Amino acid sequence: MTFLPSLIFVAMEAGMQMQIPLFNGDDHEIWSTKMRTLLMARDLWDVVAIGVSEENTHQESDKKRQKDVRIKDMTALHMLQTSVTESIFYRIGRATSSKQAWEILKADYGETEAMQLRKSGLLVREYFDMKMKNEESFHEFSERFMKVVNRSKFYGSVVPDQTIIDKIRRSLTPWFCQTVFSRLSVEENYTLKEFVYTLREIEREQALRIPMENIGMLLKQQEREAIESFFYQ
């Protein structure tokens, strides 16, 4: 029984190591970043990036080294084959090296510099046009907003945190500003993380308090009606 925690840790670690990102044809840049990190962690990225050179040699040490490199290459190729859907597998199924498979996927699904610039421009426009909807909570809005911010950062658009905070302030609904944002301490020098977290917490506290206030108002109304019915019946 004393070995159980360590066994659980090993099992969890092994499970984490087996998680290969699946590519379905969308967002190649995101998938390739995750996949490259995984290949680096497994010490396989060098054969994917550089490739494997086939050299004729009679030295046993060189033959063993070439065999080891070839095994690494086939391991990386297998991981790439496993990481794509069946329809995409047909594109790389005949690749004989991991480098060849990687380059096929990049050529077919990767984004050119012009495509990335266009996507970055669309994200910037979405960022400036974004407003909090009347029917959504701040938690929902902030998640939607930060998703755009983080995607913009991924494509190279770096916006200072204070600029993002100012944009959030301008994007809030009048009702939210009156009921929640007004309770925010204006003297605090918030970081972006603290700003979003604090507003979420104030909103959550407000949501918990409002039902109790409504119940209190309802009880007072019922009590008033009971008194009136007693005296004016």
Tab-separated table of C-alpha atoms in Angstrom, residues 94-219:
chain	number	residue	atom	x	y	z
A	94	ARG	CA	2.677	7.192	-48.357
A	95	ALA	CA	5.286	9.452	-46.756
A	96	THR	CA	8.465	7.510	-46.016
A	97	SER	CA	9.866	9.887	-43.408
A	98	SER	CA	8.565	12.130	-40.660
A	99	LYS	CA	10.091	15.173	-42.376
A	100	GLN	CA	8.200	14.395	-45.584
A	101	ALA	CA	4.903	13.952	-43.718
A	102	TRP	CA	5.432	17.181	-41.766
A	103	GLU	CA	6.184	19.178	-44.911
A	104	ILE	CA	3.118	17.764	-46.709
A	105	LEU	CA	0.860	18.884	-43.862
A	106	LYS	CA	2.504	22.301	-43.764
A	107	ALA	CA	2.171	22.765	-47.534
A	108	ASP	CA	-1.484	21.681	-47.589
A	109	TYR	CA	-2.782	23.243	-44.382
A	110	GLY	CA	-0.180	25.710	-43.105
A	111	GLU	CA	-0.752	29.447	-43.260
A	112	THR	CA	1.372	31.683	-45.440
A	113	GLU	CA	2.604	35.014	-44.086
A	114	ALA	CA	-0.134	36.806	-46.030
A	115	MET	CA	-2.783	34.520	-44.515
A	116	GLN	CA	-1.461	35.150	-41.015
A	117	LEU	CA	-1.472	38.911	-41.564
A	118	ARG	CA	-5.068	38.751	-42.761
A	119	LYS	CA	-6.127	36.632	-39.784
A	120	SER	CA	-4.328	39.012	-37.428
A	121	GLY	CA	-6.145	41.958	-39.019
A	122	LEU	CA	-9.523	40.255	-38.603
A	123	LEU	CA	-8.778	39.562	-34.941
A	124	VAL	CA	-7.795	43.194	-34.363
A	125	ARG	CA	-11.082	44.325	-35.930
A	126	GLU	CA	-13.008	41.830	-33.798
A	127	TYR	CA	-11.184	43.165	-30.725
A	128	PHE	CA	-12.178	46.785	-31.399
A	129	ASP	CA	-15.791	45.886	-32.296
A	130	MET	CA	-16.390	43.677	-29.268
A	131	LYS	CA	-19.047	44.786	-26.789
A	132	MET	CA	-20.652	43.103	-23.814
A	133	LYS	CA	-24.144	41.826	-24.674
A	134	ASN	CA	-27.107	42.678	-22.483
A	135	GLU	CA	-27.974	39.030	-21.896
A	136	GLU	CA	-24.489	37.765	-21.018
A	137	SER	CA	-22.631	37.780	-17.727
A	138	PHE	CA	-19.256	39.411	-17.302
A	139	HIS	CA	-17.747	35.943	-16.902
A	140	GLU	CA	-19.057	34.983	-20.347
A	141	PHE	CA	-18.006	38.286	-21.888
A	142	SER	CA	-14.499	38.204	-20.394
A	143	GLU	CA	-13.938	34.650	-21.655
A	144	ARG	CA	-15.073	35.656	-25.138
A	145	PHE	CA	-12.985	38.811	-25.020
A	146	MET	CA	-9.789	37.190	-23.712
A	147	LYS	CA	-10.052	34.450	-26.324
A	148	VAL	CA	-9.721	37.122	-29.019
A	149	VAL	CA	-6.880	38.824	-27.127
A	150	ASN	CA	-4.951	35.572	-26.710
A	151	ARG	CA	-5.441	34.579	-30.347
A	152	SER	CA	-4.186	38.014	-31.389
A	153	LYS	CA	-1.083	37.529	-29.237
A	154	PHE	CA	-0.518	34.136	-30.865
A	155	TYR	CA	-0.402	35.846	-34.252
A	156	GLY	CA	1.968	38.550	-33.057
A	157	SER	CA	-0.315	41.425	-31.994
A	158	VAL	CA	0.872	42.523	-28.553
A	159	VAL	CA	-1.475	44.876	-26.685
A	160	PRO	CA	-0.469	46.354	-23.281
A	161	ASP	CA	-2.559	45.142	-20.339
A	162	GLN	CA	-3.689	48.672	-19.439
A	163	THR	CA	-5.001	49.158	-22.980
A	164	ILE	CA	-6.965	45.916	-22.650
A	165	ILE	CA	-8.376	47.031	-19.282
A	166	ASP	CA	-9.476	50.353	-20.787
A	167	LYS	CA	-11.120	48.506	-23.677
A	168	ILE	CA	-13.026	46.259	-21.255
A	169	ARG	CA	-14.244	49.331	-19.331
A	170	ARG	CA	-15.606	50.882	-22.532
A	171	SER	CA	-17.252	47.620	-23.609
A	172	LEU	CA	-19.429	47.039	-20.532
A	173	THR	CA	-23.200	47.463	-20.598
A	174	PRO	CA	-24.742	50.417	-18.708
A	175	TRP	CA	-26.554	48.012	-16.363
A	176	PHE	CA	-23.328	46.205	-15.490
A	177	CYS	CA	-21.523	49.487	-14.898
A	178	GLN	CA	-24.260	50.617	-12.535
A	179	THR	CA	-24.735	47.394	-10.555
A	180	VAL	CA	-21.291	45.753	-10.575
A	181	PHE	CA	-18.537	47.944	-11.987
A	182	SER	CA	-19.483	50.812	-9.658
A	183	ARG	CA	-18.401	48.635	-6.719
A	184	LEU	CA	-14.865	48.313	-8.096
A	185	SER	CA	-12.259	50.301	-6.201
A	186	VAL	CA	-10.987	52.990	-8.560
A	187	GLU	CA	-7.940	53.573	-6.373
A	188	GLU	CA	-6.562	50.085	-6.985
A	189	ASN	CA	-3.865	49.712	-9.629
A	190	TYR	CA	-5.093	46.440	-11.094
A	191	THR	CA	-3.199	44.095	-13.358
A	192	LEU	CA	-5.304	42.610	-16.157
A	193	LYS	CA	-5.596	39.318	-14.288
A	194	GLU	CA	-6.665	41.069	-11.075
A	195	PHE	CA	-9.095	43.336	-12.929
A	196	VAL	CA	-10.937	40.463	-14.609
A	197	TYR	CA	-10.893	38.303	-11.476
A	198	THR	CA	-12.210	41.103	-9.241
A	199	LEU	CA	-15.112	41.919	-11.549
A	200	ARG	CA	-16.014	38.243	-11.817
A	201	GLU	CA	-16.039	37.932	-8.029
A	202	ILE	CA	-18.136	41.076	-7.546
A	203	GLU	CA	-20.594	39.772	-10.147
A	204	ARG	CA	-20.755	36.386	-8.428
A	205	GLU	CA	-21.371	37.989	-5.032
A	206	GLN	CA	-24.049	40.195	-6.576
A	207	ALA	CA	-25.756	37.169	-8.132
A	208	LEU	CA	-25.810	35.410	-4.766
A	209	ARG	CA	-27.184	38.469	-2.966
A	210	ILE	CA	-29.920	39.450	-5.419
A	211	PRO	CA	-32.074	36.334	-4.899
A	212	MET	CA	-31.978	36.862	-1.097
A	213	GLU	CA	-32.974	40.498	-1.519
A	214	ASN	CA	-35.834	39.436	-3.772
A	215	ILE	CA	-37.008	36.925	-1.169
A	216	GLY	CA	-36.901	39.624	1.507
A	217	MET	CA	-38.924	42.009	-0.644
A	218	LEU	CA	-41.459	39.262	-1.359
A	219	LEU	CA	-41.872	38.463	2.347
